[in-house]
Short mmCIF file of C-alpha atoms in Angstrom, two decimals:
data_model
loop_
_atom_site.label_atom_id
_atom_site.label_comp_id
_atom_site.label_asym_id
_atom_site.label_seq_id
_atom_site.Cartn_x
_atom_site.Cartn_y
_atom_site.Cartn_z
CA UNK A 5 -7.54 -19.86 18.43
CA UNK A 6 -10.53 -20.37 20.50
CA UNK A 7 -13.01 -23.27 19.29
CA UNK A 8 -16.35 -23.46 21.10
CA UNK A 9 -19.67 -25.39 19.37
CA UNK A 10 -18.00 -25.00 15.49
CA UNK A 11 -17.26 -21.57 16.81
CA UNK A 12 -13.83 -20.55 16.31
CA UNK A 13 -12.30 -17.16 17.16
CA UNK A 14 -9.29 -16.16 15.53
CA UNK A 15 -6.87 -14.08 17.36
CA UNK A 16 -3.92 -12.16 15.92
CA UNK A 17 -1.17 -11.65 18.28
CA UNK A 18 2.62 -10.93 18.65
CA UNK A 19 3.72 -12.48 22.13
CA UNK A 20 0.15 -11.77 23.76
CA UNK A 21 -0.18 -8.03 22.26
CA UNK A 22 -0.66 -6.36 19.31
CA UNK A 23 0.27 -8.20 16.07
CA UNK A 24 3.58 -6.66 14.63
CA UNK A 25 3.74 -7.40 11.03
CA UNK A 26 6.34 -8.24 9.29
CA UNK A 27 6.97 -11.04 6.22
CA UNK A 28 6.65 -14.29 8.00
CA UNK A 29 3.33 -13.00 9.32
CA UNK A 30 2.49 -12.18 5.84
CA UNK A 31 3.55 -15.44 4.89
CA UNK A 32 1.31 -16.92 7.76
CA UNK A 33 -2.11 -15.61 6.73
CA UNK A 34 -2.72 -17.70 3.49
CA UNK A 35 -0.89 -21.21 5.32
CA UNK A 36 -4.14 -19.90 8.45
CA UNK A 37 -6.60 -19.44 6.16
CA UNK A 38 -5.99 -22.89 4.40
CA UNK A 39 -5.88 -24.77 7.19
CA UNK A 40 -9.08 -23.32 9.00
CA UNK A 41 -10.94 -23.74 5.93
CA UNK A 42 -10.24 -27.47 5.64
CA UNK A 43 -10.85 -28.60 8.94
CA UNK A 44 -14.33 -29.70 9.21
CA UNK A 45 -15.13 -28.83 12.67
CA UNK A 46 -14.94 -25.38 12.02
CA UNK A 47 -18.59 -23.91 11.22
CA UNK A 48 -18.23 -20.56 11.40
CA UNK A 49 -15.01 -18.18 12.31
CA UNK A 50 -14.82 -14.91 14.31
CA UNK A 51 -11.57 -12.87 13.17
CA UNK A 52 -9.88 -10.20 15.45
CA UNK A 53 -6.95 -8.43 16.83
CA UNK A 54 -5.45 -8.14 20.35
CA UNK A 55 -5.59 -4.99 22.98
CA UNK A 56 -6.58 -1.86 21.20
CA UNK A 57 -5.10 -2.25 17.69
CA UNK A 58 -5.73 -4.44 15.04
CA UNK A 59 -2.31 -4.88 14.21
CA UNK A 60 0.95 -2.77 13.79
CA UNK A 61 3.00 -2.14 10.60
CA UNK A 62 6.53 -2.01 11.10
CA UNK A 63 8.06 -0.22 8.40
CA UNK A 64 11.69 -1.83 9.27
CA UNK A 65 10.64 -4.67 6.86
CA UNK A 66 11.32 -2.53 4.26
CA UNK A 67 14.80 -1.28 5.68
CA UNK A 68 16.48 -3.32 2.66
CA UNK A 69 15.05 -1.83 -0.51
CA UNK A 70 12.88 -4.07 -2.79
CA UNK A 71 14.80 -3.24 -5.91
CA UNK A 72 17.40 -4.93 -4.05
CA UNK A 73 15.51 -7.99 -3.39
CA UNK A 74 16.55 -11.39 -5.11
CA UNK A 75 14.27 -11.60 -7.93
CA UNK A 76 12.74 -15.14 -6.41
CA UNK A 77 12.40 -13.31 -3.08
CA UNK A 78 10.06 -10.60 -5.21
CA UNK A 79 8.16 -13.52 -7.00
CA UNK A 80 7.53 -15.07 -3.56
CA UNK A 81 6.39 -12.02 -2.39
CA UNK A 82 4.19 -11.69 -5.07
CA UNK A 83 2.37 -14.75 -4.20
CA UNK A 84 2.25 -14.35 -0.37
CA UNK A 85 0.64 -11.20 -1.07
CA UNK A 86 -1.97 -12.61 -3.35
CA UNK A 87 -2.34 -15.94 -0.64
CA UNK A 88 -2.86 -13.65 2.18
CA UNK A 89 -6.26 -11.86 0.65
CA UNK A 90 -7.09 -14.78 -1.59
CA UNK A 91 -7.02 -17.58 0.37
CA UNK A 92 -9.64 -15.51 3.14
CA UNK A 93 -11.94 -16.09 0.06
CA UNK A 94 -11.23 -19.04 -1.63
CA UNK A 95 -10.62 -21.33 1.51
CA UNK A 96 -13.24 -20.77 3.22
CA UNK A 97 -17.31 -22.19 2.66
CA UNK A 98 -18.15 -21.04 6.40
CA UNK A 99 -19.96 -17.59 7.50
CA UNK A 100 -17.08 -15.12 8.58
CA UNK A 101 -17.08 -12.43 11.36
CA UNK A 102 -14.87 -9.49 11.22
CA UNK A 103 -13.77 -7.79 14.43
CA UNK A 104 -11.90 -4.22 14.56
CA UNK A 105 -10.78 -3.48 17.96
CA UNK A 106 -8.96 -0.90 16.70
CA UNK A 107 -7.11 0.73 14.07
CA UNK A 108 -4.37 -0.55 11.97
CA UNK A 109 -2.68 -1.77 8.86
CA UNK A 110 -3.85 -4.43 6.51
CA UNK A 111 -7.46 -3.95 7.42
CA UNK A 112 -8.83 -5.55 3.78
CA UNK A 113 -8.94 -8.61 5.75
CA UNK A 114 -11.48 -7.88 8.57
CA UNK A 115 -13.22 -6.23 5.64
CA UNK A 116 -13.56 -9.12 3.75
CA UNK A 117 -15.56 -11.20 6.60
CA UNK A 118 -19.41 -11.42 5.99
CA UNK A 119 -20.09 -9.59 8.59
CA UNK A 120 -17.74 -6.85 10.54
CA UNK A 121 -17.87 -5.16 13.42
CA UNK A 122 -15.81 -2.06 14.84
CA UNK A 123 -14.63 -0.23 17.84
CA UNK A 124 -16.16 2.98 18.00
CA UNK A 125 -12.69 4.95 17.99
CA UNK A 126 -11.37 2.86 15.10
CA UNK A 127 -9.88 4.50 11.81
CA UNK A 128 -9.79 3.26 8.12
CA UNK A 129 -6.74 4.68 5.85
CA UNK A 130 -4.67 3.91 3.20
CA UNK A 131 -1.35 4.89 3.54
CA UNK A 132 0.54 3.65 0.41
CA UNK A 133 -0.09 6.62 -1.93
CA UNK A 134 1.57 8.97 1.15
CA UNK A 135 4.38 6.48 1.08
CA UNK A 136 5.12 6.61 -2.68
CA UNK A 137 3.82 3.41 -3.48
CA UNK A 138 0.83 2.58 -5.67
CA UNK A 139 -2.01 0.62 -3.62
CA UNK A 140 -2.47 -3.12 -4.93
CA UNK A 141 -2.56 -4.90 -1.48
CA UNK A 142 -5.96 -5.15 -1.52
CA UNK A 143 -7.21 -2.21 0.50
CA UNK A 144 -8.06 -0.18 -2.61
CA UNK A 145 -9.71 -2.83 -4.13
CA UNK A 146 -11.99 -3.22 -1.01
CA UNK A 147 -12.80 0.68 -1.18
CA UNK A 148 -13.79 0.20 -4.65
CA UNK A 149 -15.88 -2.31 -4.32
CA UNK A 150 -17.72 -1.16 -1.04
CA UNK A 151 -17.33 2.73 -1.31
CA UNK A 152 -17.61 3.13 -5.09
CA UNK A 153 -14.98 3.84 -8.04
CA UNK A 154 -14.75 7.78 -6.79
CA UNK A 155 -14.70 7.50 -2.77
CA UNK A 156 -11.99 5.16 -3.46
CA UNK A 157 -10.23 7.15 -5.33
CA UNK A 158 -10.05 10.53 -3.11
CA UNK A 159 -9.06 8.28 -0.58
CA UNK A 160 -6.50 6.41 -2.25
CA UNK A 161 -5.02 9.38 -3.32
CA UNK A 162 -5.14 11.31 0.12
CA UNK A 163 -5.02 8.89 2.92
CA UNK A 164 -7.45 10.42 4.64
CA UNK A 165 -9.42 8.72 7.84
CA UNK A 166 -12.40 7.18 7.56
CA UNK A 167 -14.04 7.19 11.05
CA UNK A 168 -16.15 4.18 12.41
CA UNK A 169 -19.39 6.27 12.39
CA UNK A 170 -18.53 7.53 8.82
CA UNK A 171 -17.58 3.47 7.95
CA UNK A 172 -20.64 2.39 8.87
CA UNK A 173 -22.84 4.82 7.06
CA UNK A 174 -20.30 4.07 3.48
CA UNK A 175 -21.02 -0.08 4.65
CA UNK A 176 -17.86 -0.70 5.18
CA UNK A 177 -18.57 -2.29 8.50
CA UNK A 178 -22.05 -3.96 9.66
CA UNK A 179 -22.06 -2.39 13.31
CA UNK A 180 -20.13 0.15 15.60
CA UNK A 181 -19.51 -1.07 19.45
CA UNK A 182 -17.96 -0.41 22.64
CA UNK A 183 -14.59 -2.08 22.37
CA UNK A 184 -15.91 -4.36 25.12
CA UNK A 185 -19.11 -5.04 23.57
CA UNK A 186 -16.92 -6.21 20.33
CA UNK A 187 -16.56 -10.00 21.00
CA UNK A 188 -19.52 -10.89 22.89
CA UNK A 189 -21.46 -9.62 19.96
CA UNK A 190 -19.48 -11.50 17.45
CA UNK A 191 -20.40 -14.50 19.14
CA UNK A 192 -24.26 -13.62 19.47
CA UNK A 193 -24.25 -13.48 15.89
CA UNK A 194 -22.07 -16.62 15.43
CA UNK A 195 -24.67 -18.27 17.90
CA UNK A 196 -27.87 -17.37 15.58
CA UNK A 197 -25.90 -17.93 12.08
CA UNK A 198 -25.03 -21.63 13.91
CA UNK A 199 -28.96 -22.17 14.38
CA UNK A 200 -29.24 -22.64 10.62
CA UNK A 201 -28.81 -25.99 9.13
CA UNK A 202 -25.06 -26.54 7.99
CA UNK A 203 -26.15 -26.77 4.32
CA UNK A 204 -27.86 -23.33 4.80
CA UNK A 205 -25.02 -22.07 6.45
CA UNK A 206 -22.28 -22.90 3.73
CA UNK A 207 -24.21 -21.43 0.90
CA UNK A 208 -25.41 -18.64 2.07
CA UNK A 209 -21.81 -17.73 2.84
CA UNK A 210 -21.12 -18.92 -0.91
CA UNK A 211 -23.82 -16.43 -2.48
CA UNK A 212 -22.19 -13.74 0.18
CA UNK A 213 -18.51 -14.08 -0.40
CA UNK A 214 -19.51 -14.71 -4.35
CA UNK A 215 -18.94 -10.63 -5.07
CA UNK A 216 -15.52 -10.69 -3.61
CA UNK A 217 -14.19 -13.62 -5.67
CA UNK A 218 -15.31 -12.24 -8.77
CA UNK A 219 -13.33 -8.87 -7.82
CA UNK A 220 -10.27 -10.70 -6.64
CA UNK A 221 -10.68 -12.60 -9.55
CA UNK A 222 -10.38 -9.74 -12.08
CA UNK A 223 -8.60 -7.51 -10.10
CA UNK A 224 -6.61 -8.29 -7.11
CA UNK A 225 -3.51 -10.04 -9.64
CA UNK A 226 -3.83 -6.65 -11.43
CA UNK A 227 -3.67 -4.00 -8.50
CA UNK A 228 -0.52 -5.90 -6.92
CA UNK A 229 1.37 -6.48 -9.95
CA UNK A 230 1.23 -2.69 -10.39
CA UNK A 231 2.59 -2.15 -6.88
CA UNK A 232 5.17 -4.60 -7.21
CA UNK A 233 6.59 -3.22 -10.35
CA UNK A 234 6.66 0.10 -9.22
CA UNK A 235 8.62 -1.36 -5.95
CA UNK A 236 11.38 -3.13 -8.33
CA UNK A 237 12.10 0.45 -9.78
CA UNK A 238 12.29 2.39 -6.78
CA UNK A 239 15.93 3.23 -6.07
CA UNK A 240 14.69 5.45 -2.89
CA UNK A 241 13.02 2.71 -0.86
CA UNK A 242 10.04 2.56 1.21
CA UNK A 243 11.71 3.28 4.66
CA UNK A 244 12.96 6.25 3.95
CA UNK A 245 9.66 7.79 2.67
CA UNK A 246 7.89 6.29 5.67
CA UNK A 247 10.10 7.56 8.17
CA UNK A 248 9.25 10.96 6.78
CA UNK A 249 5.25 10.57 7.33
CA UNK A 250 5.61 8.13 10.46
CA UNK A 251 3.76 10.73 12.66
CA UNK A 252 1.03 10.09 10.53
CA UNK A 253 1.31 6.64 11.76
CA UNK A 254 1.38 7.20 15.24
CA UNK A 255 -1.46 9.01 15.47
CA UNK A 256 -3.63 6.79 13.98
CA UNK A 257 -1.59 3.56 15.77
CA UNK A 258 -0.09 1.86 13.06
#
């Protein structure tokens, strides 16, 4: 984390590069998103990855099947989900900026930001329909909300890409960049939005963010409960369908 004038840039990272996911860093998001929210000093917050993906799923957290999970491991996971997109919304009263420099998994969250901004070569799927797994981590939820009930759908169901020109034309992201042009724009904006009196700030955010509680609200609980109960019955497992699509993965850098 970066803090410069109430600025503060948020960095995801695995040992300097690329964020690997996996369930502490799941875990991690909602405990971040808490404590940014409640430190006072922090006036507006400018979220992005590191090198040229947003971050990298690692289907070897699912080598141990879910069904197989101890049930207070599920019911954990249940809530770390929910914290995770939740707590992006309900912590914060601050004006957010999104940052995609690049593709990659669990991208609901740079969605979620007031404002977002993307690499020009950057991709938008959904992956958990190819993977035999109904779609309740929030990504789906996002498309319906931003794309409409039928985009979402299609897409849900195919996994197809969404490019950054076509993303910005559905408004799922505010502008399309240079990769190097990414962060210096974030904080341009962060600059002007910090011009505003604080008061102004925080409830303009409020009114802005209001659309996305409401959905999570009557939603989000929904969407994931039906993923997780589809997870507790699967005697395949995850891995082993994922290993069968994974080239889909790598060409799209997840």
């Amino acid at each position: 984390m970066t803090r410069r004038n109430g600025i503060l840039e948020v960095r995801m990272h695995t040992n300097g590069g690329t964020l690997q996911f996996d369930w502490p860093v799941q875990t991690a998001y909602g405990h971040v998103w808490s404590d940014i929210g409640r430190d006072p000093e922090n006036e507006v917050m400018i979220l992005t990855g590191t090198g040229e993906l947003w971050q990298i799923g690692n289907p070897e957290v699912w080598t141990t099947k879910f069904i197989d999970w101890p049930n207070s491991r599920k019911v954990e996971m249940y809530h770390e989900s929910l914290r995770m997109v939740e707590n992006m919304i309900h912590c914060f009263d601050i004006p957010t900026i999104g940052v995609f420099n690049g593709t990659g998994s669990h991208w609901q969250l740079g969605t979620l930001c007031d404002i977002t901004l993307c690499a020009e070569d950057t991709a938008f799927f959904d992956a958990h329909y190819l993977g035999g797994v109904p779609p309740g981590d929030g990504i789906v939820l996002t498309l319906q909300k931003i794309l409409g009930t039928k985009n979402a759908a299609i897409h849900a169901y195919t996994g197809m890409n969404i490019d950054a020109e076509a993303a910005l034309n559905l408004g799922l992201v505010s502008e399309v960049l240079p990769r190097e042009q990414l962060l210096p724009r974030a904080w341009e904006l962060a600059e002007m939005i910090m011009q505003a009196p604080r008061s102004v700030r925080h409830l303009t955010h409020s009114i802005a963010a209001h659309p996305w509680k409401k959905a999570l609200a009557h939603d989000q609980g929904l969407q994931l409960t039906h993923q997780l109960v589809d997870m507790a019955m699967d005697e395949e497992g995850i891995h082993e369908r994922l290993m069968k699509i994974k080239e889909r993965f790598q060409r799209n850098g997840r």
